[in-house]
PDB file of C-alpha atoms and ligand atoms in Angstrom:
ATOM      1  CA  UNK A   1       0.000   0.000   0.000  1.00 98.00           C
ATOM      2  CA  UNK A   2       1.250   3.474  -0.845  1.00 98.00           C
ATOM      3  CA  UNK A   3       0.741   6.473   1.421  1.00 98.00           C
ATOM      4  CA  UNK A   4       0.529   9.524  -0.830  1.00 98.00           C
ATOM      5  CA  UNK A   5       0.481  13.040   0.597  1.00 98.00           C
ATOM      6  CA  UNK A   6       1.217  15.098  -2.500  1.00 98.00           C
ATOM      7  CA  UNK A   7      -1.455  15.876  -5.095  1.00 98.00           C
ATOM      8  CA  UNK A   8       0.777  15.424  -8.217  1.00 98.00           C
ATOM      9  CA  UNK A   9       1.868  11.933  -7.057  1.00 98.00           C
ATOM     10  CA  UNK A  10      -1.756  10.913  -6.632  1.00 98.00           C
ATOM     11  CA  UNK A  11      -2.658  12.226 -10.070  1.00 98.00           C
ATOM     12  CA  UNK A  12       0.211  10.305 -11.710  1.00 98.00           C
ATOM     13  CA  UNK A  13      -0.888   7.045 -10.040  1.00 98.00           C
ATOM     14  CA  UNK A  14      -4.571   7.522 -10.917  1.00 98.00           C
ATOM     15  CA  UNK A  15      -3.748   8.323 -14.552  1.00 98.00           C
ATOM     16  CA  UNK A  16      -1.622   5.182 -14.885  1.00 98.00           C
ATOM     17  CA  UNK A  17      -4.415   3.029 -13.463  1.00 98.00           C
ATOM     18  CA  UNK A  18      -7.027   4.470 -15.782  1.00 98.00           C
ATOM     19  CA  UNK A  19      -4.733   3.907 -18.789  1.00 98.00           C
ATOM     20  CA  UNK A  20      -4.290   0.301 -17.650  1.00 98.00           C
ATOM     21  CA  UNK A  21      -8.081  -0.147 -17.604  1.00 98.00           C
ATOM     22  CA  UNK A  22      -8.397  -0.382 -13.805  1.00 98.00           C
ATOM     23  CA  UNK A  23     -11.657   0.503 -12.052  1.00 98.00           C
ATOM     24  CA  UNK A  24     -10.973   2.875  -9.181  1.00 98.00           C
ATOM     25  CA  UNK A  25     -13.159   2.673  -6.074  1.00 98.00           C
ATOM     26  CA  UNK A  26     -12.796   5.503  -3.582  1.00 99.00           C
ATOM     27  CA  UNK A  27     -13.584   5.815   0.134  1.00 99.00           C
ATOM     28  CA  UNK A  28     -13.305   9.351   1.549  1.00 98.00           C
ATOM     29  CA  UNK A  29     -12.791   9.526   5.338  1.00 98.00           C
ATOM     30  CA  UNK A  30     -11.574  11.833   8.068  1.00 98.00           C
ATOM     31  CA  UNK A  31      -9.472   9.056   9.617  1.00 98.00           C
ATOM     32  CA  UNK A  32      -9.613   7.587  13.140  1.00 97.00           C
ATOM     33  CA  UNK A  33     -10.916   4.543  11.372  1.00 98.00           C
ATOM     34  CA  UNK A  34     -13.266   1.943  12.870  1.00 98.00           C
ATOM     35  CA  UNK A  35     -15.224  -1.033  11.566  1.00 98.00           C
ATOM     36  CA  UNK A  36     -17.783   1.300   9.927  1.00 98.00           C
ATOM     37  CA  UNK A  37     -15.068   2.658   7.659  1.00 98.00           C
ATOM     38  CA  UNK A  38     -13.706  -0.866   7.112  1.00 98.00           C
ATOM     39  CA  UNK A  39     -17.083  -1.988   5.749  1.00 98.00           C
ATOM     40  CA  UNK A  40     -16.805   0.773   3.133  1.00 98.00           C
ATOM     41  CA  UNK A  41     -13.314  -0.431   2.170  1.00 98.00           C
ATOM     42  CA  UNK A  42     -14.635  -3.999   1.817  1.00 98.00           C
ATOM     43  CA  UNK A  43     -17.395  -2.737  -0.482  1.00 98.00           C
ATOM     44  CA  UNK A  44     -14.837  -0.770  -2.488  1.00 98.00           C
ATOM     45  CA  UNK A  45     -12.742  -3.930  -2.871  1.00 98.00           C
ATOM     46  CA  UNK A  46     -15.761  -5.811  -4.189  1.00 98.00           C
ATOM     47  CA  UNK A  47     -16.687  -3.108  -6.706  1.00 98.00           C
ATOM     48  CA  UNK A  48     -13.328  -1.806  -8.003  1.00 98.00           C
ATOM     49  CA  UNK A  49     -10.005  -3.284  -9.072  1.00 98.00           C
ATOM     50  CA  UNK A  50      -8.065  -0.567  -7.223  1.00 98.00           C
ATOM     51  CA  UNK A  51      -9.046   0.991  -3.901  1.00 98.00           C
ATOM     52  CA  UNK A  52      -8.111   4.488  -2.777  1.00 99.00           C
ATOM     53  CA  UNK A  53      -9.002   5.739   0.706  1.00 99.00           C
ATOM     54  CA  UNK A  54      -8.516   9.365   1.657  1.00 98.00           C
ATOM     55  CA  UNK A  55      -7.833  10.617   5.148  1.00 98.00           C
ATOM     56  CA  UNK A  56      -8.417  14.335   5.455  1.00 98.00           C
ATOM     57  CA  UNK A  57      -9.890  16.180   8.406  1.00 97.00           C
ATOM     58  CA  UNK A  58     -11.621  18.836   6.363  1.00 97.00           C
ATOM     59  CA  UNK A  59     -11.615  22.171   8.211  1.00 95.00           C
ATOM     60  CA  UNK A  60     -14.298  23.538   5.879  1.00 95.00           C
ATOM     61  CA  UNK A  61     -17.008  21.202   7.199  1.00 95.00           C
ATOM     62  CA  UNK A  62     -16.544  21.927  10.916  1.00 94.00           C
ATOM     63  CA  UNK A  63     -18.983  24.481  12.273  1.00 89.00           C
ATOM     64  CA  UNK A  64     -17.253  24.538  15.684  1.00 90.00           C
ATOM     65  CA  UNK A  65     -13.505  25.284  15.976  1.00 89.00           C
ATOM     66  CA  UNK A  66     -13.353  23.190  19.167  1.00 86.00           C
ATOM     67  CA  UNK A  67     -14.654  20.101  17.363  1.00 89.00           C
ATOM     68  CA  UNK A  68     -11.973  20.499  14.652  1.00 94.00           C
ATOM     69  CA  UNK A  69      -9.189  21.058  17.208  1.00 93.00           C
ATOM     70  CA  UNK A  70     -10.168  17.910  19.162  1.00 91.00           C
ATOM     71  CA  UNK A  71     -10.835  15.624  16.190  1.00 94.00           C
ATOM     72  CA  UNK A  72      -8.734  12.447  16.740  1.00 94.00           C
ATOM     73  CA  UNK A  73      -5.813  11.917  14.355  1.00 96.00           C
ATOM     74  CA  UNK A  74      -4.450   8.343  14.210  1.00 97.00           C
ATOM     75  CA  UNK A  75      -2.716   8.143  10.818  1.00 98.00           C
ATOM     76  CA  UNK A  76      -0.285   5.305  11.593  1.00 98.00           C
ATOM     77  CA  UNK A  77      -2.938   2.973  13.011  1.00 98.00           C
ATOM     78  CA  UNK A  78      -5.324   3.901  10.163  1.00 98.00           C
ATOM     79  CA  UNK A  79      -2.696   3.067   7.522  1.00 98.00           C
ATOM     80  CA  UNK A  80      -1.873  -0.259   9.192  1.00 98.00           C
ATOM     81  CA  UNK A  81      -5.558  -1.246   9.165  1.00 98.00           C
ATOM     82  CA  UNK A  82      -6.079  -0.061   5.581  1.00 98.00           C
ATOM     83  CA  UNK A  83      -3.031  -2.041   4.397  1.00 98.00           C
ATOM     84  CA  UNK A  84      -4.440  -5.178   6.067  1.00 98.00           C
ATOM     85  CA  UNK A  85      -7.714  -4.696   4.212  1.00 98.00           C
ATOM     86  CA  UNK A  86      -5.972  -4.544   0.830  1.00 98.00           C
ATOM     87  CA  UNK A  87      -6.235  -0.804   0.176  1.00 98.00           C
ATOM     88  CA  UNK A  88      -3.936   0.213  -2.686  1.00 98.00           C
ATOM     89  CA  UNK A  89      -3.452   3.906  -1.907  1.00 98.00           C
ATOM     90  CA  UNK A  90      -4.106   6.119   1.109  1.00 98.00           C
ATOM     91  CA  UNK A  91      -4.292   9.743   0.075  1.00 98.00           C
ATOM     92  CA  UNK A  92      -3.635  11.962   3.097  1.00 98.00           C
ATOM     93  CA  UNK A  93      -3.096  15.540   1.919  1.00 98.00           C
ATOM     94  CA  UNK A  94      -2.328  18.486   4.206  1.00 97.00           C
ATOM     95  CA  UNK A  95      -4.864  21.295   4.672  1.00 96.00           C
ATOM     96  CA  UNK A  96      -2.348  23.535   2.894  1.00 96.00           C
ATOM     97  CA  UNK A  97      -2.348  21.228  -0.153  1.00 97.00           C
ATOM     98  CA  UNK A  98      -6.151  21.125  -0.276  1.00 98.00           C
ATOM     99  CA  UNK A  99      -6.749  24.811   0.469  1.00 97.00           C
ATOM    100  CA  UNK A 100      -3.635  26.726  -0.648  1.00 96.00           C
ATOM    101  CA  UNK A 101      -5.444  30.057  -0.332  1.00 94.00           C
ATOM    102  CA  UNK A 102      -6.212  29.210   3.301  1.00 91.00           C
ATOM    103  CA  UNK A 103      -9.975  29.234   2.934  1.00 84.00           C
ATOM    104  CA  UNK A 104     -12.848  27.980   0.838  1.00 88.00           C
ATOM    105  CA  UNK A 105     -12.876  30.057  -2.331  1.00 92.00           C
ATOM    106  CA  UNK A 106     -14.986  28.280  -4.943  1.00 96.00           C
ATOM    107  CA  UNK A 107     -17.823  26.532  -3.127  1.00 97.00           C
ATOM    108  CA  UNK A 108     -20.226  23.754  -4.028  1.00 98.00           C
ATOM    109  CA  UNK A 109     -23.705  24.247  -2.638  1.00 98.00           C
ATOM    110  CA  UNK A 110     -26.379  21.555  -2.849  1.00 98.00           C
ATOM    111  CA  UNK A 111     -29.575  23.422  -1.994  1.00 97.00           C
ATOM    112  CA  UNK A 112     -32.786  21.850  -0.729  1.00 97.00           C
ATOM    113  CA  UNK A 113     -31.423  18.656   0.763  1.00 98.00           C
ATOM    114  CA  UNK A 114     -28.687  20.655   2.595  1.00 98.00           C
ATOM    115  CA  UNK A 115     -31.079  23.152   4.142  1.00 97.00           C
ATOM    116  CA  UNK A 116     -32.856  20.922   6.671  1.00 98.00           C
ATOM    117  CA  UNK A 117     -31.880  18.963   9.839  1.00 98.00           C
ATOM    118  CA  UNK A 118     -28.038  18.800   9.985  1.00 97.00           C
ATOM    119  CA  UNK A 119     -27.858  21.732   7.570  1.00 97.00           C
ATOM    120  CA  UNK A 120     -29.981  23.853   9.904  1.00 96.00           C
ATOM    121  CA  UNK A 121     -28.029  22.880  12.988  1.00 95.00           C
ATOM    122  CA  UNK A 122     -24.557  23.080  11.439  1.00 94.00           C
ATOM    123  CA  UNK A 123     -24.247  26.237   9.391  1.00 91.00           C
ATOM    124  CA  UNK A 124     -22.114  25.787   6.251  1.00 94.00           C
ATOM    125  CA  UNK A 125     -21.427  22.111   7.038  1.00 96.00           C
ATOM    126  CA  UNK A 126     -22.738  20.669   3.780  1.00 98.00           C
ATOM    127  CA  UNK A 127     -21.034  23.345   1.664  1.00 98.00           C
ATOM    128  CA  UNK A 128     -17.782  22.169   3.280  1.00 97.00           C
ATOM    129  CA  UNK A 129     -18.646  18.519   2.657  1.00 98.00           C
ATOM    130  CA  UNK A 130     -19.821  18.971  -0.950  1.00 98.00           C
ATOM    131  CA  UNK A 131     -16.835  21.149  -1.833  1.00 98.00           C
ATOM    132  CA  UNK A 132     -14.206  18.802  -0.403  1.00 98.00           C
ATOM    133  CA  UNK A 133     -15.858  15.700  -1.887  1.00 98.00           C
ATOM    134  CA  UNK A 134     -15.982  17.463  -5.243  1.00 98.00           C
ATOM    135  CA  UNK A 135     -12.275  18.324  -4.964  1.00 98.00           C
ATOM    136  CA  UNK A 136     -11.425  14.759  -3.911  1.00 98.00           C
ATOM    137  CA  UNK A 137     -13.462  13.360  -6.818  1.00 98.00           C
ATOM    138  CA  UNK A 138     -11.531  15.614  -9.210  1.00 98.00           C
ATOM    139  CA  UNK A 139      -8.230  14.413  -7.769  1.00 98.00           C
ATOM    140  CA  UNK A 140      -9.017  10.701  -7.433  1.00 98.00           C
ATOM    141  CA  UNK A 141     -11.171  10.424 -10.594  1.00 98.00           C
ATOM    142  CA  UNK A 142     -13.015   7.422  -9.143  1.00 98.00           C
ATOM    143  CA  UNK A 143     -15.396   5.184 -11.051  1.00 98.00           C
ATOM    144  CA  UNK A 144     -17.113   4.304  -7.771  1.00 98.00           C
ATOM    145  CA  UNK A 145     -17.281   6.135  -4.437  1.00 99.00           C
ATOM    146  CA  UNK A 146     -18.513   4.480  -1.238  1.00 99.00           C
ATOM    147  CA  UNK A 147     -20.328   6.305   1.574  1.00 98.00           C
ATOM    148  CA  UNK A 148     -21.974   5.219   4.830  1.00 98.00           C
ATOM    149  CA  UNK A 149     -25.732   5.429   5.327  1.00 98.00           C
ATOM    150  CA  UNK A 150     -24.883   6.285   8.962  1.00 98.00           C
ATOM    151  CA  UNK A 151     -24.599   9.863   7.649  1.00 98.00           C
ATOM    152  CA  UNK A 152     -27.856   9.598   5.738  1.00 98.00           C
ATOM    153  CA  UNK A 153     -28.287  13.267   4.859  1.00 98.00           C
ATOM    154  CA  UNK A 154     -24.662  13.490   3.697  1.00 98.00           C
ATOM    155  CA  UNK A 155     -25.265  10.518   1.408  1.00 98.00           C
ATOM    156  CA  UNK A 156     -28.283  12.263  -0.156  1.00 98.00           C
ATOM    157  CA  UNK A 157     -26.296  15.503  -0.555  1.00 98.00           C
ATOM    158  CA  UNK A 158     -23.538  13.612  -2.403  1.00 98.00           C
ATOM    159  CA  UNK A 159     -26.036  11.775  -4.600  1.00 98.00           C
ATOM    160  CA  UNK A 160     -27.718  15.056  -5.543  1.00 98.00           C
ATOM    161  CA  UNK A 161     -24.375  16.725  -6.275  1.00 98.00           C
ATOM    162  CA  UNK A 162     -23.276  13.842  -8.513  1.00 98.00           C
ATOM    163  CA  UNK A 163     -26.601  13.920 -10.308  1.00 98.00           C
ATOM    164  CA  UNK A 164     -26.890  17.702 -10.680  1.00 98.00           C
ATOM    165  CA  UNK A 165     -23.291  18.101 -11.879  1.00 98.00           C
ATOM    166  CA  UNK A 166     -23.379  15.051 -14.203  1.00 98.00           C
ATOM    167  CA  UNK A 167     -20.449  13.373 -12.491  1.00 98.00           C
ATOM    168  CA  UNK A 168     -19.755   9.972 -13.985  1.00 98.00           C
ATOM    169  CA  UNK A 169     -19.327   8.274 -10.602  1.00 98.00           C
ATOM    170  CA  UNK A 170     -21.414   5.483  -9.165  1.00 98.00           C
ATOM    171  CA  UNK A 171     -22.278   6.137  -5.507  1.00 98.00           C
ATOM    172  CA  UNK A 172     -22.489   3.051  -3.293  1.00 98.00           C
ATOM    173  CA  UNK A 173     -24.093   3.156   0.152  1.00 98.00           C
ATOM    174  CA  UNK A 174     -23.207   0.857   3.066  1.00 98.00           C
ATOM    175  CA  UNK A 175     -25.605   0.324   5.997  1.00 98.00           C
ATOM    176  CA  UNK A 176     -24.444   1.691   9.361  1.00 98.00           C
ATOM    177  CA  UNK A 177     -22.130  -0.624  11.291  1.00 98.00           C
ATOM    178  CA  UNK A 178     -23.045  -0.815  14.983  1.00 98.00           C
ATOM    179  CA  UNK A 179     -21.575  -2.080  18.214  1.00 98.00           C
ATOM    180  CA  UNK A 180     -23.329  -5.114  19.681  1.00 98.00           C
ATOM    181  CA  UNK A 181     -25.506  -2.897  21.861  1.00 98.00           C
ATOM    182  CA  UNK A 182     -26.721  -0.982  18.805  1.00 98.00           C
ATOM    183  CA  UNK A 183     -24.624   2.179  19.069  1.00 98.00           C
ATOM    184  CA  UNK A 184     -23.542   3.221  15.569  1.00 98.00           C
ATOM    185  CA  UNK A 185     -19.754   3.294  15.251  1.00 98.00           C
ATOM    186  CA  UNK A 186     -18.424   6.836  15.149  1.00 97.00           C
ATOM    187  CA  UNK A 187     -15.129   8.600  15.776  1.00 93.00           C
ATOM    188  CA  UNK A 188     -17.081  10.860  18.136  1.00 93.00           C
ATOM    189  CA  UNK A 189     -18.013   7.919  20.415  1.00 96.00           C
ATOM    190  CA  UNK A 190     -14.500   8.358  21.815  1.00 94.00           C
ATOM    191  CA  UNK A 191     -15.687  11.545  23.534  1.00 95.00           C
ATOM    192  CA  UNK A 192     -18.118   9.542  25.721  1.00 97.00           C
ATOM    193  CA  UNK A 193     -17.244   8.808  29.354  1.00 98.00           C
ATOM    194  CA  UNK A 194     -17.694   5.205  30.566  1.00 98.00           C
ATOM    195  CA  UNK A 195     -21.068   6.114  32.093  1.00 98.00           C
ATOM    196  CA  UNK A 196     -22.224   7.927  28.952  1.00 98.00           C
ATOM    197  CA  UNK A 197     -21.130   4.983  26.794  1.00 98.00           C
ATOM    198  CA  UNK A 198     -23.598   2.804  28.735  1.00 98.00           C
ATOM    199  CA  UNK A 199     -26.422   5.280  28.046  1.00 98.00           C
ATOM    200  CA  UNK A 200     -25.518   5.858  24.381  1.00 98.00           C
ATOM    201  CA  UNK A 201     -27.315   2.781  22.880  1.00 98.00           C
ATOM    202  CA  UNK A 202     -30.615   4.295  24.058  1.00 98.00           C
ATOM    203  CA  UNK A 203     -30.394   6.495  20.958  1.00 98.00           C
ATOM    204  CA  UNK A 204     -30.724   3.452  18.683  1.00 98.00           C
ATOM    205  CA  UNK A 205     -33.369   1.878  20.941  1.00 98.00           C
ATOM    206  CA  UNK A 206     -35.497   5.034  20.711  1.00 98.00           C
ATOM    207  CA  UNK A 207     -35.207   4.971  16.925  1.00 98.00           C
ATOM    208  CA  UNK A 208     -36.313   1.320  16.922  1.00 98.00           C
ATOM    209  CA  UNK A 209     -39.311   2.164  19.104  1.00 98.00           C
ATOM    210  CA  UNK A 210     -40.178   5.113  16.872  1.00 98.00           C
ATOM    211  CA  UNK A 211     -39.958   2.840  13.821  1.00 98.00           C
ATOM    212  CA  UNK A 212     -42.391   0.347  15.371  1.00 97.00           C
ATOM    213  CA  UNK A 213     -44.847   3.117  16.204  1.00 97.00           C
ATOM    214  CA  UNK A 214     -44.608   4.610  12.699  1.00 98.00           C
ATOM    215  CA  UNK A 215     -45.236   1.167  11.191  1.00 97.00           C
ATOM    216  CA  UNK A 216     -48.303   0.785  13.446  1.00 97.00           C
ATOM    217  CA  UNK A 217     -49.604   4.201  12.344  1.00 97.00           C
ATOM    218  CA  UNK A 218     -49.021   3.545   8.638  1.00 97.00           C
ATOM    219  CA  UNK A 219     -48.605   6.094   5.850  1.00 98.00           C
ATOM    220  CA  UNK A 220     -50.568   8.823   7.652  1.00 97.00           C
ATOM    221  CA  UNK A 221     -48.295  11.785   6.904  1.00 97.00           C
ATOM    222  CA  UNK A 222     -46.197  14.058   9.120  1.00 98.00           C
ATOM    223  CA  UNK A 223     -48.935  15.320  11.463  1.00 98.00           C
ATOM    224  CA  UNK A 224     -49.774  11.786  12.559  1.00 97.00           C
ATOM    225  CA  UNK A 225     -46.172  11.181  13.661  1.00 98.00           C
ATOM    226  CA  UNK A 226     -45.821  14.344  15.749  1.00 98.00           C
ATOM    227  CA  UNK A 227     -47.047  12.872  19.044  1.00 97.00           C
ATOM    228  CA  UNK A 228     -44.620   9.950  18.702  1.00 98.00           C
ATOM    229  CA  UNK A 229     -41.744  12.336  17.969  1.00 98.00           C
ATOM    230  CA  UNK A 230     -42.570  14.379  21.088  1.00 98.00           C
ATOM    231  CA  UNK A 231     -42.869  11.294  23.266  1.00 98.00           C
ATOM    232  CA  UNK A 232     -39.519   9.938  22.040  1.00 98.00           C
ATOM    233  CA  UNK A 233     -37.807  13.316  22.538  1.00 98.00           C
ATOM    234  CA  UNK A 234     -39.085  13.145  26.127  1.00 98.00           C
ATOM    235  CA  UNK A 235     -37.566   9.672  26.555  1.00 98.00           C
ATOM    236  CA  UNK A 236     -34.220  10.903  25.222  1.00 98.00           C
ATOM    237  CA  UNK A 237     -34.219  13.784  27.709  1.00 98.00           C
ATOM    238  CA  UNK A 238     -35.068  11.352  30.518  1.00 98.00           C
ATOM    239  CA  UNK A 239     -32.110   9.159  29.565  1.00 98.00           C
ATOM    240  CA  UNK A 240     -29.766  12.169  29.764  1.00 98.00           C
ATOM    241  CA  UNK A 241     -29.523  13.288  26.125  1.00 98.00           C
ATOM    242  CA  UNK A 242     -29.974  16.846  24.911  1.00 98.00           C
ATOM    243  CA  UNK A 243     -31.712  16.200  21.618  1.00 98.00           C
ATOM    244  CA  UNK A 244     -31.478  18.588  18.672  1.00 97.00           C
ATOM    245  CA  UNK A 245     -34.089  16.811  16.577  1.00 98.00           C
ATOM    246  CA  UNK A 246     -35.882  13.522  16.109  1.00 98.00           C
ATOM    247  CA  UNK A 247     -37.853  13.591  12.883  1.00 98.00           C
ATOM    248  CA  UNK A 248     -39.776  11.292  10.582  1.00 98.00           C
ATOM    249  CA  UNK A 249     -39.000  12.343   6.995  1.00 98.00           C
ATOM    250  CA  UNK A 250     -39.224  10.997   3.453  1.00 98.00           C
ATOM    251  CA  UNK A 251     -36.087   9.012   2.601  1.00 98.00           C
ATOM    252  CA  UNK A 252     -35.781  10.674  -0.813  1.00 98.00           C
ATOM    253  CA  UNK A 253     -35.696  14.414  -0.055  1.00 98.00           C
ATOM    254  CA  UNK A 254     -35.928  14.605   3.779  1.00 98.00           C
ATOM    255  CA  UNK A 255     -39.161  16.603   3.556  1.00 98.00           C
ATOM    256  CA  UNK A 256     -42.065  15.879   5.961  1.00 98.00           C
ATOM    257  CA  UNK A 257     -44.041  12.903   4.644  1.00 98.00           C
ATOM    258  CA  UNK A 258     -47.398  13.417   2.948  1.00 98.00           C
ATOM    259  CA  UNK A 259     -50.291  11.039   3.530  1.00 98.00           C
ATOM    260  CA  UNK A 260     -49.481   7.938   1.444  1.00 98.00           C
ATOM    261  CA  UNK A 261     -45.671   8.335   1.602  1.00 98.00           C
ATOM    262  CA  UNK A 262     -44.303   4.896   2.461  1.00 98.00           C
ATOM    263  CA  UNK A 263     -40.527   5.302   2.211  1.00 98.00           C
ATOM    264  CA  UNK A 264     -39.445   7.063   5.360  1.00 98.00           C
ATOM    265  CA  UNK A 265     -36.353   7.721   7.408  1.00 98.00           C
ATOM    266  CA  UNK A 266     -36.163   8.533  11.103  1.00 98.00           C
ATOM    267  CA  UNK A 267     -33.277  10.864  11.880  1.00 98.00           C
ATOM    268  CA  UNK A 268     -31.964  11.886  15.267  1.00 98.00           C
ATOM    269  CA  UNK A 269     -29.264  14.173  16.570  1.00 98.00           C
ATOM    270  CA  UNK A 270     -28.537  14.407  20.288  1.00 98.00           C
ATOM    271  CA  UNK A 271     -25.768  15.506  22.603  1.00 98.00           C
ATOM    272  CA  UNK A 272     -24.563  13.144  25.298  1.00 98.00           C
ATOM    273  CA  UNK A 273     -21.926  14.913  27.374  1.00 97.00           C
ATOM    274  CA  UNK A 274     -19.352  16.296  24.936  1.00 94.00           C
ATOM    275  CA  UNK A 275     -20.403  13.996  22.065  1.00 95.00           C
ATOM    276  CA  UNK A 276     -22.866  15.031  19.402  1.00 96.00           C
ATOM    277  CA  UNK A 277     -24.322  11.761  18.127  1.00 98.00           C
ATOM    278  CA  UNK A 278     -26.419  11.245  14.995  1.00 98.00           C
ATOM    279  CA  UNK A 279     -28.242   8.140  13.864  1.00 98.00           C
ATOM    280  CA  UNK A 280     -31.045   7.086  11.546  1.00 98.00           C
ATOM    281  CA  UNK A 281     -33.261   4.194  10.504  1.00 98.00           C
ATOM    282  CA  UNK A 282     -35.131   3.818   7.264  1.00 98.00           C
ATOM    283  CA  UNK A 283     -38.695   2.545   7.490  1.00 98.00           C
ATOM    284  CA  UNK A 284     -40.240   1.065   4.352  1.00 98.00           C
ATOM    285  CA  UNK A 285     -43.934   0.806   5.182  1.00 97.00           C
ATOM    286  CA  UNK A 286     -45.022  -1.345   2.236  1.00 94.00           C
ATOM    287  CA  UNK A 287     -42.398  -3.987   3.024  1.00 93.00           C
ATOM    288  CA  UNK A 288     -42.679  -3.456   6.792  1.00 91.00           C
ATOM    289  CA  UNK A 289     -38.894  -3.207   6.735  1.00 95.00           C
ATOM    290  CA  UNK A 290     -36.560  -1.296   9.062  1.00 96.00           C
ATOM    291  CA  UNK A 291     -33.051  -0.691   7.678  1.00 94.00           C
TER     292      UNK A 291
HETATM  293  P1  AMP B   1     -16.009  10.137   8.546  1.00 53.09           P
HETATM  294  O1  AMP B   1     -14.607   9.650   8.683  1.00 53.09           O
HETATM  295  O2  AMP B   1     -16.763  10.184   9.831  1.00 53.09           O
HETATM  296  O3  AMP B   1     -16.108  11.397   7.737  1.00 53.09           O
HETATM  297  O4  AMP B   1     -16.766   9.032   7.700  1.00 53.09           O
HETATM  298  C1  AMP B   1     -16.256   8.590   6.464  1.00 53.09           C
HETATM  299  C2  AMP B   1     -17.253   7.668   5.837  1.00 53.09           C
HETATM  300  O5  AMP B   1     -17.502   6.562   6.717  1.00 53.09           O
HETATM  301  C3  AMP B   1     -18.630   8.335   5.587  1.00 53.09           C
HETATM  302  O6  AMP B   1     -19.131   7.887   4.340  1.00 53.09           O
HETATM  303  C4  AMP B   1     -19.440   7.823   6.739  1.00 53.09           C
HETATM  304  O7  AMP B   1     -20.832   7.788   6.466  1.00 53.09           O
HETATM  305  C5  AMP B   1     -18.888   6.422   6.902  1.00 53.09           C
HETATM  306  N1  AMP B   1     -19.187   5.907   8.234  1.00 53.09           N
HETATM  307  C6  AMP B   1     -18.939   6.486   9.429  1.00 53.09           C
HETATM  308  N2  AMP B   1     -19.408   5.732  10.442  1.00 53.09           N
HETATM  309  C7  AMP B   1     -19.992   4.653   9.879  1.00 53.09           C
HETATM  310  C8  AMP B   1     -20.682   3.500  10.377  1.00 53.09           C
HETATM  311  N3  AMP B   1     -20.870   3.314  11.685  1.00 53.09           N
HETATM  312  N4  AMP B   1     -21.139   2.587   9.499  1.00 53.09           N
HETATM  313  C9  AMP B   1     -20.953   2.766   8.166  1.00 53.09           C
HETATM  314  N5  AMP B   1     -20.323   3.824   7.624  1.00 53.09           N
HETATM  315  C10 AMP B   1     -19.842   4.758   8.462  1.00 53.09           C
END
């Protein structure tokens, strides 16, 4: 496995692979890798002949300076794990290489899908995400890019960007990887104290309960789900979370469901101590499926 930090070296490697007829599968990450990221690498290995992972803690997508300053950096351990999994290249550029002018200049905005939920709570976050993913796509020139459904809204933002800008890249989604107690793997779980870590799976349990209640109600539209949302927000508060939102939305555009809408997603964001946790579950009413 090669660790590449310089942009021209990456471009030379990618060009050679494309000339040789290789299919490049790409996994963008911010490092501090866990089994959630590894599932994306596995998918990339199944779909491409060459796998590139990027590790870049993107300053442009952090809405709080403190979060950026504390974000865990574990490059050596990440590279060891990626090598084990058969990754061909790790691209780990510096912030200076990615943003030579020191700031975001040209920006990619994905309106609509970016304006709700996480976009409302984290000002400018999705502009930072869309811009850096666009830059990484231009550098890596992937045929396939793999993202986690753990960050459901991010996945939809990327899909819309790829579609709207006619990017010839196939976007693959991997279901959230969880600990045995249901807590979705996240680099931010490291901020939890031992006591908070015991409480944290309640987030997933509440989503499961919400999903059951929504299935029982059926495709009744947003108003019908409001009482359940309120009740579940109350349960989160009782457990010790400070919730930002818990919403039933359509899984296509994250708008409130109309009567008859059957493809839904439940999305939650809540603080537990110093950790801001997000999670989601899709509910497909026709199939009675929870994903
Ligand atoms: P991050 O390093 O947090 O920016 O995440 C990089 C990629 O890994 C994104 O596509 C995330 O959605 C994905 N990811 C993060 N956590 C998980 C998880 N628990 N299961 C599956 N994918 C994940």
